[in-house]
Amino acid sequence: MRITFSFEAAAADEVILMGDFNNWNPKKHPMQNNENGIWSKTLVLSPGKYEYKFFVDGMWKKDPQNAKTCLNCFGTQNSVFNLEEI
């Protein structure tokens, strides 16, 4: 299934999408700035539950458009979604 992630960060120089779908690899999914301060990335994922975060200029950020979160092994929150529910 195709899913598009977006993050508003007008002043950011770099936004990277990381999650368990890419083994939290910072080189896999850099996001594209649409010049309006909205960064986006479209992926094709299999149905399932996924954890993710945005890495914005070196800082981890949860998805402000998604209230669903879970505790990670570092004691902070990851955004989470179930692709079967979307």
Short mmCIF file of N, CA and C in Angstrom, two decimals:
data_model
loop_
_atom_site.label_atom_id
_atom_site.label_comp_id
_atom_site.label_asym_id
_atom_site.label_seq_id
_atom_site.Cartn_x
_atom_site.Cartn_y
_atom_site.Cartn_z
N MET A 1 0.84 -1.18 0.00
CA MET A 1 0.00 0.00 0.00
C MET A 1 0.88 1.24 0.00
N ARG A 2 0.45 2.25 -0.72
CA ARG A 2 1.17 3.53 -0.76
C ARG A 2 0.72 4.40 0.41
N ILE A 3 1.68 4.98 1.09
CA ILE A 3 1.37 5.90 2.18
C ILE A 3 2.33 7.08 2.08
N THR A 4 1.79 8.28 2.24
CA THR A 4 2.60 9.49 2.18
C THR A 4 2.72 10.08 3.58
N PHE A 5 3.94 10.29 4.01
CA PHE A 5 4.25 10.94 5.27
C PHE A 5 4.53 12.40 4.98
N SER A 6 4.10 13.29 5.85
CA SER A 6 4.41 14.71 5.68
C SER A 6 4.73 15.33 7.03
N PHE A 7 5.56 16.37 6.98
CA PHE A 7 5.98 17.06 8.19
C PHE A 7 6.21 18.52 7.84
N GLU A 8 5.59 19.42 8.60
CA GLU A 8 5.76 20.85 8.36
C GLU A 8 6.95 21.36 9.15
N ALA A 9 7.93 21.89 8.43
CA ALA A 9 9.15 22.42 9.04
C ALA A 9 9.77 23.42 8.08
N ALA A 10 9.18 24.60 8.00
CA ALA A 10 9.60 25.60 7.02
C ALA A 10 11.07 26.00 7.17
N ALA A 11 11.57 26.04 8.39
CA ALA A 11 12.94 26.50 8.61
C ALA A 11 13.97 25.36 8.56
N ALA A 12 13.53 24.13 8.37
CA ALA A 12 14.45 22.99 8.42
C ALA A 12 15.31 22.91 7.17
N ASP A 13 16.53 22.43 7.36
CA ASP A 13 17.43 22.16 6.24
C ASP A 13 17.33 20.72 5.78
N GLU A 14 16.93 19.82 6.70
CA GLU A 14 16.85 18.40 6.38
C GLU A 14 15.82 17.72 7.26
N VAL A 15 14.98 16.90 6.64
CA VAL A 15 14.02 16.07 7.37
C VAL A 15 14.16 14.65 6.83
N ILE A 16 14.34 13.71 7.74
CA ILE A 16 14.52 12.30 7.37
C ILE A 16 13.43 11.49 8.05
N LEU A 17 12.81 10.61 7.30
CA LEU A 17 11.81 9.69 7.83
C LEU A 17 12.52 8.40 8.24
N MET A 18 12.35 8.02 9.51
CA MET A 18 12.95 6.78 9.99
C MET A 18 11.92 5.99 10.77
N GLY A 19 12.02 4.68 10.66
CA GLY A 19 11.11 3.81 11.39
C GLY A 19 11.53 2.36 11.28
N ASP A 20 10.71 1.49 11.87
CA ASP A 20 11.06 0.08 11.80
C ASP A 20 10.93 -0.47 10.38
N PHE A 21 10.23 0.24 9.50
CA PHE A 21 10.10 -0.18 8.10
C PHE A 21 11.40 0.00 7.32
N ASN A 22 12.33 0.82 7.84
CA ASN A 22 13.62 0.98 7.16
C ASN A 22 14.79 0.73 8.12
N ASN A 23 14.49 0.00 9.20
CA ASN A 23 15.50 -0.36 10.20
C ASN A 23 16.14 0.87 10.83
N TRP A 24 15.37 1.97 10.90
CA TRP A 24 15.81 3.25 11.49
C TRP A 24 17.08 3.76 10.80
N ASN A 25 17.18 3.53 9.51
CA ASN A 25 18.35 3.92 8.73
C ASN A 25 18.21 5.36 8.24
N PRO A 26 19.11 6.27 8.66
CA PRO A 26 18.99 7.68 8.28
C PRO A 26 19.30 7.95 6.81
N LYS A 27 19.82 6.99 6.09
CA LYS A 27 20.15 7.20 4.68
C LYS A 27 19.05 6.70 3.74
N LYS A 28 18.06 5.99 4.25
CA LYS A 28 17.05 5.34 3.40
C LYS A 28 15.99 6.29 2.87
N HIS A 29 15.43 7.16 3.71
CA HIS A 29 14.26 7.93 3.29
C HIS A 29 14.36 9.42 3.64
N PRO A 30 15.30 10.15 3.01
CA PRO A 30 15.27 11.61 3.17
C PRO A 30 13.98 12.13 2.54
N MET A 31 13.41 13.13 3.15
CA MET A 31 12.14 13.68 2.65
C MET A 31 12.42 14.86 1.73
N GLN A 32 11.44 15.16 0.88
CA GLN A 32 11.56 16.26 -0.08
C GLN A 32 10.77 17.47 0.41
N ASN A 33 11.38 18.64 0.32
CA ASN A 33 10.71 19.89 0.69
C ASN A 33 9.95 20.40 -0.53
N ASN A 34 8.67 20.67 -0.36
CA ASN A 34 7.87 21.14 -1.50
C ASN A 34 7.94 22.65 -1.67
N GLU A 35 8.89 23.27 -0.98
CA GLU A 35 9.12 24.72 -1.05
C GLU A 35 8.08 25.53 -0.29
N ASN A 36 7.09 24.88 0.29
CA ASN A 36 6.13 25.58 1.16
C ASN A 36 6.35 25.21 2.62
N GLY A 37 7.49 24.58 2.89
CA GLY A 37 7.80 24.17 4.25
C GLY A 37 7.20 22.84 4.64
N ILE A 38 6.56 22.15 3.69
CA ILE A 38 6.01 20.83 3.94
C ILE A 38 6.94 19.80 3.31
N TRP A 39 7.48 18.94 4.13
CA TRP A 39 8.36 17.88 3.67
C TRP A 39 7.53 16.61 3.51
N SER A 40 7.78 15.83 2.47
CA SER A 40 6.98 14.62 2.27
C SER A 40 7.81 13.49 1.69
N LYS A 41 7.30 12.29 1.91
CA LYS A 41 7.92 11.08 1.36
C LYS A 41 6.82 10.03 1.23
N THR A 42 6.72 9.43 0.04
CA THR A 42 5.75 8.36 -0.21
C THR A 42 6.48 7.02 -0.25
N LEU A 43 5.94 6.06 0.50
CA LEU A 43 6.50 4.72 0.55
C LEU A 43 5.44 3.70 0.17
N VAL A 44 5.89 2.54 -0.24
CA VAL A 44 5.00 1.39 -0.44
C VAL A 44 5.32 0.41 0.68
N LEU A 45 4.33 0.14 1.53
CA LEU A 45 4.52 -0.73 2.69
C LEU A 45 3.50 -1.85 2.68
N SER A 46 3.89 -2.97 3.23
CA SER A 46 2.97 -4.08 3.43
C SER A 46 2.07 -3.78 4.62
N PRO A 47 0.88 -4.37 4.66
CA PRO A 47 0.02 -4.17 5.83
C PRO A 47 0.75 -4.57 7.11
N GLY A 48 0.50 -3.85 8.18
CA GLY A 48 1.13 -4.14 9.46
C GLY A 48 1.20 -2.91 10.34
N LYS A 49 1.75 -3.10 11.53
CA LYS A 49 1.91 -2.02 12.50
C LYS A 49 3.34 -1.50 12.39
N TYR A 50 3.48 -0.17 12.35
CA TYR A 50 4.79 0.45 12.17
C TYR A 50 5.02 1.57 13.18
N GLU A 51 6.27 1.67 13.64
CA GLU A 51 6.71 2.79 14.47
C GLU A 51 7.62 3.67 13.63
N TYR A 52 7.56 4.98 13.87
CA TYR A 52 8.37 5.90 13.08
C TYR A 52 8.54 7.23 13.81
N LYS A 53 9.49 8.01 13.33
CA LYS A 53 9.73 9.38 13.78
C LYS A 53 10.35 10.15 12.62
N PHE A 54 10.35 11.46 12.77
CA PHE A 54 11.04 12.33 11.83
C PHE A 54 12.31 12.83 12.50
N PHE A 55 13.40 12.90 11.75
CA PHE A 55 14.67 13.42 12.24
C PHE A 55 14.87 14.76 11.55
N VAL A 56 14.62 15.84 12.29
CA VAL A 56 14.57 17.19 11.74
C VAL A 56 15.80 17.96 12.21
N ASP A 57 16.71 18.21 11.29
CA ASP A 57 17.95 18.93 11.61
C ASP A 57 18.60 18.39 12.88
N GLY A 58 18.67 17.06 12.98
CA GLY A 58 19.36 16.42 14.10
C GLY A 58 18.52 16.20 15.34
N MET A 59 17.24 16.52 15.29
CA MET A 59 16.36 16.36 16.45
C MET A 59 15.22 15.40 16.11
N TRP A 60 14.95 14.45 17.00
CA TRP A 60 13.84 13.52 16.81
C TRP A 60 12.52 14.22 17.07
N LYS A 61 11.53 13.99 16.19
CA LYS A 61 10.20 14.59 16.33
C LYS A 61 9.14 13.53 16.06
N LYS A 62 8.12 13.49 16.93
CA LYS A 62 6.95 12.66 16.66
C LYS A 62 6.13 13.33 15.57
N ASP A 63 5.22 12.56 15.01
CA ASP A 63 4.33 13.08 13.97
C ASP A 63 3.21 13.89 14.62
N PRO A 64 3.18 15.22 14.43
CA PRO A 64 2.14 16.03 15.07
C PRO A 64 0.75 15.78 14.49
N GLN A 65 0.67 15.09 13.36
CA GLN A 65 -0.63 14.79 12.75
C GLN A 65 -1.17 13.42 13.19
N ASN A 66 -0.43 12.72 14.03
CA ASN A 66 -0.81 11.38 14.47
C ASN A 66 -0.71 11.29 15.99
N ALA A 67 -1.85 11.16 16.65
CA ALA A 67 -1.88 11.11 18.12
C ALA A 67 -1.48 9.74 18.67
N LYS A 68 -1.41 8.72 17.83
CA LYS A 68 -1.07 7.37 18.31
C LYS A 68 0.44 7.26 18.49
N THR A 69 0.83 6.85 19.71
CA THR A 69 2.25 6.70 20.03
C THR A 69 2.46 5.42 20.83
N CYS A 70 3.72 5.05 20.96
CA CYS A 70 4.10 3.94 21.83
C CYS A 70 5.46 4.26 22.44
N LEU A 71 5.73 3.67 23.58
CA LEU A 71 6.99 3.88 24.28
C LEU A 71 8.09 3.07 23.59
N ASN A 72 9.23 3.71 23.36
CA ASN A 72 10.35 2.99 22.75
C ASN A 72 11.36 2.58 23.82
N CYS A 73 12.41 1.88 23.43
CA CYS A 73 13.39 1.36 24.38
C CYS A 73 14.24 2.45 25.03
N PHE A 74 14.16 3.68 24.54
CA PHE A 74 14.90 4.80 25.12
C PHE A 74 14.06 5.59 26.12
N GLY A 75 12.80 5.17 26.32
CA GLY A 75 11.91 5.85 27.25
C GLY A 75 11.21 7.06 26.66
N THR A 76 11.29 7.23 25.34
CA THR A 76 10.58 8.31 24.67
C THR A 76 9.48 7.71 23.80
N GLN A 77 8.74 8.55 23.13
CA GLN A 77 7.60 8.09 22.34
C GLN A 77 7.93 8.05 20.85
N ASN A 78 7.47 7.00 20.18
CA ASN A 78 7.48 6.92 18.72
C ASN A 78 6.05 7.09 18.24
N SER A 79 5.88 7.65 17.07
CA SER A 79 4.58 7.64 16.41
C SER A 79 4.35 6.22 15.91
N VAL A 80 3.08 5.81 15.86
CA VAL A 80 2.76 4.45 15.44
C VAL A 80 1.50 4.46 14.59
N PHE A 81 1.43 3.57 13.61
CA PHE A 81 0.20 3.41 12.83
C PHE A 81 0.08 1.96 12.40
N ASN A 82 -1.16 1.56 12.18
CA ASN A 82 -1.46 0.23 11.68
C ASN A 82 -1.99 0.40 10.27
N LEU A 83 -1.25 -0.04 9.30
CA LEU A 83 -1.62 0.17 7.90
C LEU A 83 -2.93 -0.52 7.54
N GLU A 84 -3.31 -1.54 8.26
CA GLU A 84 -4.59 -2.21 8.01
C GLU A 84 -5.77 -1.34 8.42
N GLU A 85 -5.54 -0.36 9.31
CA GLU A 85 -6.61 0.51 9.80
C GLU A 85 -6.79 1.75 8.94
N ILE A 86 -5.86 2.02 8.05
CA ILE A 86 -5.90 3.26 7.27
C ILE A 86 -6.75 3.06 6.04
#
